[in-house]
mmCIF file of N, CA and C in Angstrom:
data_model
loop_
_atom_site.group_PDB
_atom_site.id
_atom_site.type_symbol
_atom_site.label_atom_id
_atom_site.label_comp_id
_atom_site.label_asym_id
_atom_site.label_seq_id
_atom_site.Cartn_x
_atom_site.Cartn_y
_atom_site.Cartn_z
ATOM 1 N N MET A 48 18.757 -32.520 -31.973
ATOM 2 C CA MET A 48 19.846 -32.463 -30.687
ATOM 3 C C MET A 48 20.627 -31.374 -30.777
ATOM 4 N N LYS A 49 21.239 -30.806 -31.674
ATOM 5 C CA LYS A 49 21.736 -29.560 -31.460
ATOM 6 C C LYS A 49 20.788 -28.054 -30.720
ATOM 7 N N ILE A 50 19.681 -28.334 -31.004
ATOM 8 C CA ILE A 50 18.721 -27.376 -30.842
ATOM 9 C C ILE A 50 18.507 -27.346 -29.246
ATOM 10 N N LYS A 51 18.237 -28.993 -28.600
ATOM 11 C CA LYS A 51 18.355 -29.036 -27.344
ATOM 12 C C LYS A 51 19.756 -28.668 -26.860
ATOM 13 N N LEU A 52 20.644 -29.038 -26.999
ATOM 14 C CA LEU A 52 22.120 -28.376 -26.464
ATOM 15 C C LEU A 52 22.152 -27.037 -26.208
ATOM 16 N N LEU A 53 21.615 -26.509 -27.373
ATOM 17 C CA LEU A 53 21.953 -24.896 -27.250
ATOM 18 C C LEU A 53 21.223 -24.403 -26.395
ATOM 19 N N LEU A 54 19.535 -24.998 -26.254
ATOM 20 C CA LEU A 54 18.547 -24.348 -25.553
ATOM 21 C C LEU A 54 19.034 -24.785 -24.007
ATOM 22 N N MET A 55 19.516 -25.774 -23.906
ATOM 23 C CA MET A 55 20.174 -26.126 -22.385
ATOM 24 C C MET A 55 20.946 -25.126 -22.027
ATOM 25 N N THR A 56 22.098 -24.975 -22.783
ATOM 26 C CA THR A 56 23.279 -23.880 -22.779
ATOM 27 C C THR A 56 22.714 -22.407 -22.177
ATOM 28 N N MET A 57 21.678 -22.073 -22.937
ATOM 29 C CA MET A 57 21.313 -20.755 -22.893
ATOM 30 C C MET A 57 20.464 -20.709 -21.464
ATOM 31 N N ILE A 58 19.754 -21.653 -21.336
ATOM 32 C CA ILE A 58 19.157 -21.968 -19.808
ATOM 33 C C ILE A 58 20.233 -21.598 -18.431
ATOM 34 N N ILE A 59 21.117 -22.522 -18.790
ATOM 35 C CA ILE A 59 22.245 -22.620 -17.778
ATOM 36 C C ILE A 59 23.037 -21.321 -17.517
ATOM 37 N N ILE A 60 23.360 -20.723 -18.777
ATOM 38 C CA ILE A 60 24.051 -19.401 -18.613
ATOM 39 C C ILE A 60 22.891 -18.135 -17.779
ATOM 40 N N SER A 61 21.786 -18.414 -18.475
ATOM 41 C CA SER A 61 20.813 -17.104 -17.756
ATOM 42 C C SER A 61 20.613 -17.771 -16.199
ATOM 43 N N MET A 62 20.670 -18.773 -15.593
ATOM 44 C CA MET A 62 20.467 -19.050 -14.491
ATOM 45 C C MET A 62 21.616 -18.646 -13.652
ATOM 46 N N GLY A 63 22.776 -18.913 -14.274
ATOM 47 C CA GLY A 63 24.231 -18.129 -13.686
ATOM 48 C C GLY A 63 24.066 -16.849 -13.484
ATOM 49 N N LEU A 64 23.923 -16.240 -14.540
ATOM 50 C CA LEU A 64 23.507 -14.653 -14.452
ATOM 51 C C LEU A 64 22.765 -14.404 -13.582
ATOM 52 N N THR A 65 21.751 -14.708 -13.305
ATOM 53 C CA THR A 65 20.327 -14.231 -12.616
ATOM 54 C C THR A 65 21.084 -14.534 -10.930
ATOM 55 N N ALA A 66 21.820 -15.596 -10.668
ATOM 56 C CA ALA A 66 22.147 -16.048 -9.418
ATOM 57 C C ALA A 66 23.046 -14.636 -8.948
ATOM 58 N N CYS A 67 24.060 -14.302 -10.000
ATOM 59 C CA CYS A 67 25.092 -13.215 -9.942
ATOM 60 C C CYS A 67 24.582 -11.851 -9.329
ATOM 61 N N GLY A 68 23.288 -11.795 -9.409
ATOM 62 C CA GLY A 68 22.655 -10.387 -9.249
ATOM 63 C C GLY A 68 23.645 -9.084 -9.574
ATOM 64 N N ASN A 69 23.118 -8.010 -9.218
ATOM 65 C CA ASN A 69 23.778 -6.645 -9.760
ATOM 66 C C ASN A 69 24.518 -5.908 -8.850
ATOM 67 N N GLY A 70 24.477 -6.495 -7.311
ATOM 68 C CA GLY A 70 25.355 -5.609 -6.286
ATOM 69 C C GLY A 70 24.381 -4.710 -5.683
ATOM 70 N N ASN A 71 23.228 -4.378 -6.334
ATOM 71 C CA ASN A 71 22.116 -3.065 -5.642
ATOM 72 C C ASN A 71 20.995 -4.135 -5.110
ATOM 73 N N GLN A 72 21.010 -4.876 -4.579
ATOM 74 C CA GLN A 72 20.110 -5.868 -3.763
ATOM 75 C C GLN A 72 19.975 -5.182 -2.263
ATOM 76 N N GLN A 73 18.796 -4.860 -1.873
ATOM 77 C CA GLN A 73 18.508 -4.559 -0.477
ATOM 78 C C GLN A 73 18.857 -5.833 0.517
ATOM 79 N N PRO A 74 19.161 -5.697 1.505
ATOM 80 C CA PRO A 74 19.299 -6.604 2.731
ATOM 81 C C PRO A 74 18.190 -7.590 2.824
ATOM 82 N N LYS A 75 17.932 -8.821 3.299
ATOM 83 C CA LYS A 75 16.970 -9.605 3.743
ATOM 84 C C LYS A 75 15.981 -9.102 4.135
ATOM 85 N N ASP A 76 16.499 -7.910 5.509
ATOM 86 C CA ASP A 76 15.582 -7.566 6.528
ATOM 87 C C ASP A 76 14.975 -6.378 5.986
ATOM 88 N N ALA A 77 15.395 -5.702 4.853
ATOM 89 C CA ALA A 77 14.820 -4.639 4.580
ATOM 90 C C ALA A 77 13.424 -4.639 3.810
ATOM 91 N N GLN A 78 12.638 -3.670 4.466
ATOM 92 C CA GLN A 78 11.186 -3.853 3.963
ATOM 93 C C GLN A 78 11.265 -3.007 2.345
ATOM 94 N N THR A 79 10.319 -3.958 1.475
ATOM 95 C CA THR A 79 9.835 -3.295 0.512
ATOM 96 C C THR A 79 8.537 -2.958 0.390
ATOM 97 N N THR A 80 8.392 -1.996 -0.398
ATOM 98 C CA THR A 80 7.165 -1.269 -0.823
ATOM 99 C C THR A 80 6.541 -1.689 -2.043
ATOM 100 N N PRO A 81 5.409 -2.287 -2.005
ATOM 101 C CA PRO A 81 4.739 -2.748 -3.247
ATOM 102 C C PRO A 81 4.538 -1.464 -4.547
ATOM 103 N N ALA A 82 4.262 -1.986 -5.572
ATOM 104 C CA ALA A 82 4.506 -0.851 -6.631
ATOM 105 C C ALA A 82 3.317 0.219 -6.315
ATOM 106 N N GLN A 83 2.146 -0.397 -5.821
ATOM 107 C CA GLN A 83 1.297 0.411 -5.414
ATOM 108 C C GLN A 83 0.781 -0.070 -4.513
ATOM 109 N N ALA A 84 0.144 0.590 -3.074
ATOM 110 C CA ALA A 84 -0.732 0.026 -2.189
ATOM 111 C C ALA A 84 -2.179 0.003 -2.629
ATOM 112 N N ASP A 85 -2.877 -0.862 -1.830
ATOM 113 C CA ASP A 85 -4.238 -0.889 -2.282
ATOM 114 C C ASP A 85 -5.017 -0.251 -1.075
ATOM 115 N N PRO A 86 -5.775 0.897 -1.446
ATOM 116 C CA PRO A 86 -6.325 1.518 -0.309
ATOM 117 C C PRO A 86 -7.606 0.424 0.161
ATOM 118 N N HIS A 87 -8.247 -0.395 -0.412
ATOM 119 C CA HIS A 87 -8.755 -0.731 0.358
ATOM 120 C C HIS A 87 -8.325 -1.897 1.361
ATOM 121 N N LYS A 88 -7.257 -2.497 1.037
ATOM 122 C CA LYS A 88 -6.426 -3.293 2.152
ATOM 123 C C LYS A 88 -6.123 -2.668 3.270
ATOM 124 N N VAL A 89 -5.342 -1.369 2.526
ATOM 125 C CA VAL A 89 -4.940 -0.465 3.961
ATOM 126 C C VAL A 89 -6.365 0.082 4.878
ATOM 127 N N TYR A 90 -7.219 0.236 4.235
ATOM 128 C CA TYR A 90 -8.550 0.981 4.978
ATOM 129 C C TYR A 90 -8.878 -0.748 6.053
ATOM 130 N N GLN A 91 -8.738 -1.585 5.437
ATOM 131 C CA GLN A 91 -9.191 -3.075 6.279
ATOM 132 C C GLN A 91 -7.899 -3.261 7.290
ATOM 133 N N ASN A 92 -6.780 -2.894 7.162
ATOM 134 C CA ASN A 92 -6.010 -3.302 8.018
ATOM 135 C C ASN A 92 -5.976 -2.228 8.909
ATOM 136 N N PHE A 93 -6.336 -1.104 9.029
ATOM 137 C CA PHE A 93 -6.079 0.121 9.915
ATOM 138 C C PHE A 93 -7.338 0.669 10.329
ATOM 139 N N CYS A 94 -8.426 0.695 9.652
ATOM 140 C CA CYS A 94 -9.635 1.812 9.685
ATOM 141 C C CYS A 94 -10.742 1.055 10.092
ATOM 142 N N ILE A 95 -11.202 -0.089 9.457
ATOM 143 C CA ILE A 95 -12.238 -0.653 9.408
ATOM 144 C C ILE A 95 -12.654 -0.756 11.157
ATOM 145 N N SER A 96 -11.948 -1.082 11.925
ATOM 146 C CA SER A 96 -12.337 -1.433 13.399
ATOM 147 C C SER A 96 -13.358 -0.395 14.105
ATOM 148 N N CYS A 97 -12.786 0.930 13.547
ATOM 149 C CA CYS A 97 -13.548 2.225 14.119
ATOM 150 C C CYS A 97 -14.616 2.401 13.073
ATOM 151 N N HIS A 98 -14.261 2.451 11.731
ATOM 152 C CA HIS A 98 -14.885 3.163 10.787
ATOM 153 C C HIS A 98 -16.220 2.043 10.002
ATOM 154 N N GLY A 99 -16.219 1.090 10.620
ATOM 155 C CA GLY A 99 -16.729 0.325 9.786
ATOM 156 C C GLY A 99 -16.562 -0.320 8.332
ATOM 157 N N ASN A 100 -17.168 -1.632 8.144
ATOM 158 C CA ASN A 100 -16.914 -2.062 7.094
ATOM 159 C C ASN A 100 -17.278 -1.619 5.613
ATOM 160 N N GLN A 101 -18.406 -0.818 6.053
ATOM 161 C CA GLN A 101 -18.941 0.134 4.902
ATOM 162 C C GLN A 101 -18.658 1.613 5.075
ATOM 163 N N LEU A 102 -17.786 1.911 5.757
ATOM 164 C CA LEU A 102 -17.502 3.252 6.264
ATOM 165 C C LEU A 102 -18.750 3.926 6.855
ATOM 166 N N GLN A 103 -19.566 3.311 7.858
ATOM 167 C CA GLN A 103 -20.479 3.779 8.119
ATOM 168 C C GLN A 103 -20.189 4.149 9.499
ATOM 169 N N GLY A 104 -19.079 4.012 10.034
ATOM 170 C CA GLY A 104 -18.824 4.595 11.579
ATOM 171 C C GLY A 104 -19.360 3.367 12.372
ATOM 172 N N GLY A 105 -18.871 4.071 13.587
ATOM 173 C CA GLY A 105 -18.910 2.877 15.082
ATOM 174 C C GLY A 105 -18.373 3.693 15.899
ATOM 175 N N GLU A 106 -17.313 3.124 16.203
ATOM 176 C CA GLU A 106 -16.496 4.029 17.422
ATOM 177 C C GLU A 106 -16.168 5.293 16.725
ATOM 178 N N GLY A 107 -15.716 5.258 15.438
ATOM 179 C CA GLY A 107 -15.383 6.412 14.674
ATOM 180 C C GLY A 107 -16.400 6.912 13.927
ATOM 181 N N PRO A 108 -16.170 8.239 13.440
ATOM 182 C CA PRO A 108 -17.432 8.893 12.623
ATOM 183 C C PRO A 108 -17.718 8.188 11.182
ATOM 184 N N ASN A 109 -18.870 7.983 10.455
ATOM 185 C CA ASN A 109 -19.047 7.834 9.194
ATOM 186 C C ASN A 109 -18.204 8.629 8.110
ATOM 187 N N ILE A 110 -17.506 8.149 7.281
ATOM 188 C CA ILE A 110 -16.713 8.608 6.398
ATOM 189 C C ILE A 110 -17.183 8.277 4.912
ATOM 190 N N GLN A 111 -18.249 7.926 4.645
ATOM 191 C CA GLN A 111 -18.807 7.457 3.350
ATOM 192 C C GLN A 111 -18.726 8.511 2.528
ATOM 193 N N LYS A 112 -18.699 9.878 2.974
ATOM 194 C CA LYS A 112 -18.689 10.818 1.794
ATOM 195 C C LYS A 112 -17.608 12.026 2.725
ATOM 196 N N VAL A 113 -16.412 11.450 3.309
ATOM 197 C CA VAL A 113 -15.565 12.402 3.970
ATOM 198 C C VAL A 113 -14.791 13.183 2.879
ATOM 199 N N GLY A 114 -14.749 12.958 1.457
ATOM 200 C CA GLY A 114 -14.311 14.200 0.495
ATOM 201 C C GLY A 114 -14.730 15.043 0.361
ATOM 202 N N GLU A 115 -16.344 15.255 0.584
ATOM 203 C CA GLU A 115 -17.031 16.315 0.683
ATOM 204 C C GLU A 115 -16.657 17.643 1.929
ATOM 205 N N ARG A 116 -16.143 16.594 2.970
ATOM 206 C CA ARG A 116 -15.630 17.721 4.003
ATOM 207 C C ARG A 116 -14.074 18.065 4.251
ATOM 208 N N LEU A 117 -13.447 17.098 3.509
ATOM 209 C CA LEU A 117 -12.045 17.295 3.714
ATOM 210 C C LEU A 117 -11.316 17.224 2.445
ATOM 211 N N THR A 118 -10.302 17.817 2.174
ATOM 212 C CA THR A 118 -9.353 17.758 1.285
ATOM 213 C C THR A 118 -8.373 16.270 1.285
ATOM 214 N N GLU A 119 -7.679 16.036 0.272
ATOM 215 C CA GLU A 119 -6.826 14.962 0.300
ATOM 216 C C GLU A 119 -5.489 15.273 1.455
ATOM 217 N N ASP A 120 -5.251 16.525 1.191
ATOM 218 C CA ASP A 120 -4.171 17.075 2.331
ATOM 219 C C ASP A 120 -4.511 17.064 3.897
ATOM 220 N N GLU A 121 -5.680 17.278 4.033
ATOM 221 C CA GLU A 121 -6.517 17.693 5.402
ATOM 222 C C GLU A 121 -6.829 16.078 5.988
ATOM 223 N N ILE A 122 -6.969 14.907 5.096
ATOM 224 C CA ILE A 122 -7.220 13.678 5.222
ATOM 225 C C ILE A 122 -5.977 13.286 5.569
ATOM 226 N N ILE A 123 -4.988 13.276 4.982
ATOM 227 C CA ILE A 123 -3.471 12.817 5.234
ATOM 228 C C ILE A 123 -3.094 13.153 6.834
ATOM 229 N N LYS A 124 -3.244 14.676 6.850
ATOM 230 C CA LYS A 124 -3.073 15.116 8.327
ATOM 231 C C LYS A 124 -3.948 14.914 9.563
ATOM 232 N N ARG A 125 -5.060 14.489 9.363
ATOM 233 C CA ARG A 125 -5.723 13.950 9.949
ATOM 234 C C ARG A 125 -5.233 12.618 10.408
ATOM 235 N N ILE A 126 -5.045 11.599 9.592
ATOM 236 C CA ILE A 126 -4.485 10.276 9.710
ATOM 237 C C ILE A 126 -3.177 10.134 10.353
ATOM 238 N N GLN A 127 -2.282 11.256 9.945
ATOM 239 C CA GLN A 127 -1.138 11.237 10.588
ATOM 240 C C GLN A 127 -1.035 11.578 11.755
ATOM 241 N N LYS A 128 -1.986 12.882 12.320
ATOM 242 C CA LYS A 128 -1.735 13.390 13.762
ATOM 243 C C LYS A 128 -2.990 12.856 14.597
ATOM 244 N N GLY A 129 -4.094 12.383 13.924
ATOM 245 C CA GLY A 129 -5.355 11.840 14.891
ATOM 246 C C GLY A 129 -6.048 13.276 15.100
ATOM 247 N N GLY A 130 -6.658 13.270 16.068
ATOM 248 C CA GLY A 130 -7.713 14.011 16.765
ATOM 249 C C GLY A 130 -8.778 13.688 16.591
ATOM 250 N N GLY A 131 -9.731 14.725 17.446
ATOM 251 C CA GLY A 131 -11.213 14.400 17.595
ATOM 252 C C GLY A 131 -11.491 12.719 18.225
ATOM 253 N N GLY A 132 -10.565 12.311 18.956
ATOM 254 C CA GLY A 132 -10.875 10.901 19.348
ATOM 255 C C GLY A 132 -10.186 9.640 18.334
ATOM 256 N N MET A 133 -9.588 10.440 17.244
ATOM 257 C CA MET A 133 -8.623 9.498 16.467
ATOM 258 C C MET A 133 -7.299 9.661 16.865
ATOM 259 N N PRO A 134 -6.724 8.160 17.045
ATOM 260 C CA PRO A 134 -5.369 8.115 17.233
ATOM 261 C C PRO A 134 -4.497 8.639 16.052
ATOM 262 N N PRO A 135 -3.621 8.616 16.144
ATOM 263 C CA PRO A 135 -2.587 9.006 14.963
ATOM 264 C C PRO A 135 -1.949 7.971 14.728
ATOM 265 N N PHE A 136 -1.872 7.992 13.086
ATOM 266 C CA PHE A 136 -1.455 6.616 12.570
ATOM 267 C C PHE A 136 0.111 6.930 11.719
ATOM 268 N N GLN A 137 0.814 7.962 12.083
ATOM 269 C CA GLN A 137 1.995 8.274 11.342
ATOM 270 C C GLN A 137 3.073 7.345 11.304
ATOM 271 N N VAL A 138 3.350 6.893 12.150
ATOM 272 C CA VAL A 138 4.021 5.563 12.380
ATOM 273 C C VAL A 138 3.737 4.122 11.790
ATOM 274 N N ALA A 139 2.306 4.000 11.949
ATOM 275 C CA ALA A 139 2.027 2.677 11.614
ATOM 276 C C ALA A 139 1.648 2.870 10.148
ATOM 277 N N LEU A 140 1.413 3.925 9.129
ATOM 278 C CA LEU A 140 1.340 3.538 7.935
ATOM 279 C C LEU A 140 2.673 4.004 6.769
ATOM 280 N N LYS A 141 3.185 3.311 6.142
ATOM 281 C CA LYS A 141 4.287 3.687 5.051
ATOM 282 C C LYS A 141 3.757 4.919 4.428
ATOM 283 N N GLU A 142 4.517 5.890 3.916
ATOM 284 C CA GLU A 142 4.077 6.945 3.130
ATOM 285 C C GLU A 142 3.277 6.642 2.158
ATOM 286 N N GLU A 143 3.407 5.486 1.474
ATOM 287 C CA GLU A 143 2.567 5.468 0.354
ATOM 288 C C GLU A 143 1.100 4.690 0.501
ATOM 289 N N GLU A 144 1.235 4.168 1.507
ATOM 290 C CA GLU A 144 -0.087 3.557 1.956
ATOM 291 C C GLU A 144 -0.855 4.632 2.394
ATOM 292 N N LEU A 145 -0.534 5.477 3.224
ATOM 293 C CA LEU A 145 -0.986 7.183 3.544
ATOM 294 C C LEU A 145 -1.612 7.658 2.308
ATOM 295 N N LYS A 146 -0.745 7.711 1.506
ATOM 296 C CA LYS A 146 -1.224 8.955 0.437
ATOM 297 C C LYS A 146 -2.253 8.104 -0.496
ATOM 298 N N VAL A 147 -2.090 6.645 -0.705
ATOM 299 C CA VAL A 147 -3.183 5.880 -1.631
ATOM 300 C C VAL A 147 -4.633 5.890 -0.655
ATOM 301 N N LEU A 148 -4.649 5.734 0.750
ATOM 302 C CA LEU A 148 -5.647 5.974 1.134
ATOM 303 C C LEU A 148 -6.304 7.250 1.235
ATOM 304 N N ALA A 149 -5.433 8.005 1.570
ATOM 305 C CA ALA A 149 -6.249 9.778 1.678
ATOM 306 C C ALA A 149 -6.704 9.872 -0.014
ATOM 307 N N ALA A 150 -5.848 9.529 -0.875
ATOM 308 C CA ALA A 150 -6.420 9.824 -2.291
ATOM 309 C C ALA A 150 -8.019 9.264 -2.485
ATOM 310 N N TRP A 151 -8.217 8.032 -2.121
ATOM 311 C CA TRP A 151 -9.117 7.259 -1.975
ATOM 312 C C TRP A 151 -10.375 7.789 -1.438
ATOM 313 N N LEU A 152 -10.207 8.513 0.099
ATOM 314 C CA LEU A 152 -11.183 8.464 0.877
ATOM 315 C C LEU A 152 -11.528 10.051 0.120
ATOM 316 N N ALA A 153 -10.585 10.951 -0.143
ATOM 317 C CA ALA A 153 -10.829 12.176 -0.857
ATOM 318 C C ALA A 153 -11.822 12.387 -2.064
ATOM 319 N N GLY A 154 -11.888 11.217 -2.394
ATOM 320 C CA GLY A 154 -12.674 10.876 -4.135
ATOM 321 C C GLY A 154 -14.109 10.332 -3.413
ATOM 322 N N LEU A 155 -14.569 10.094 -2.103
ATOM 323 C CA LEU A 155 -15.840 9.690 -1.693
ATOM 324 C C LEU A 155 -16.390 10.934 -1.269
ATOM 325 N N LYS A 156 -17.319 11.315 -2.072
ATOM 326 C CA LYS A 156 -18.394 12.425 -2.254
ATOM 327 C C LYS A 156 -19.866 11.940 -2.705
#
């Protein structure tokens, strides 16, 4: 009986402390960034319509081995600024999404 009472007290106290917060919380409308963006999801959301589901190209060029032609920094610049028929995605992508996508693409050789 004492153990149940102690356990219930601990649960109630921990719930109360959790509800208090630490005052450093972001407003509810602030965007949060995941711990690490998934390059495949970023590709699917922003690139697949032009570069294809297998990176084979279509409206945009084949990028299956883009890492042989461009460095990670060059890929970042191309995604940000566009060029050669590609629209710029500087505003559309979060910085973390851009970096993880470019790193993944640069590794395709």
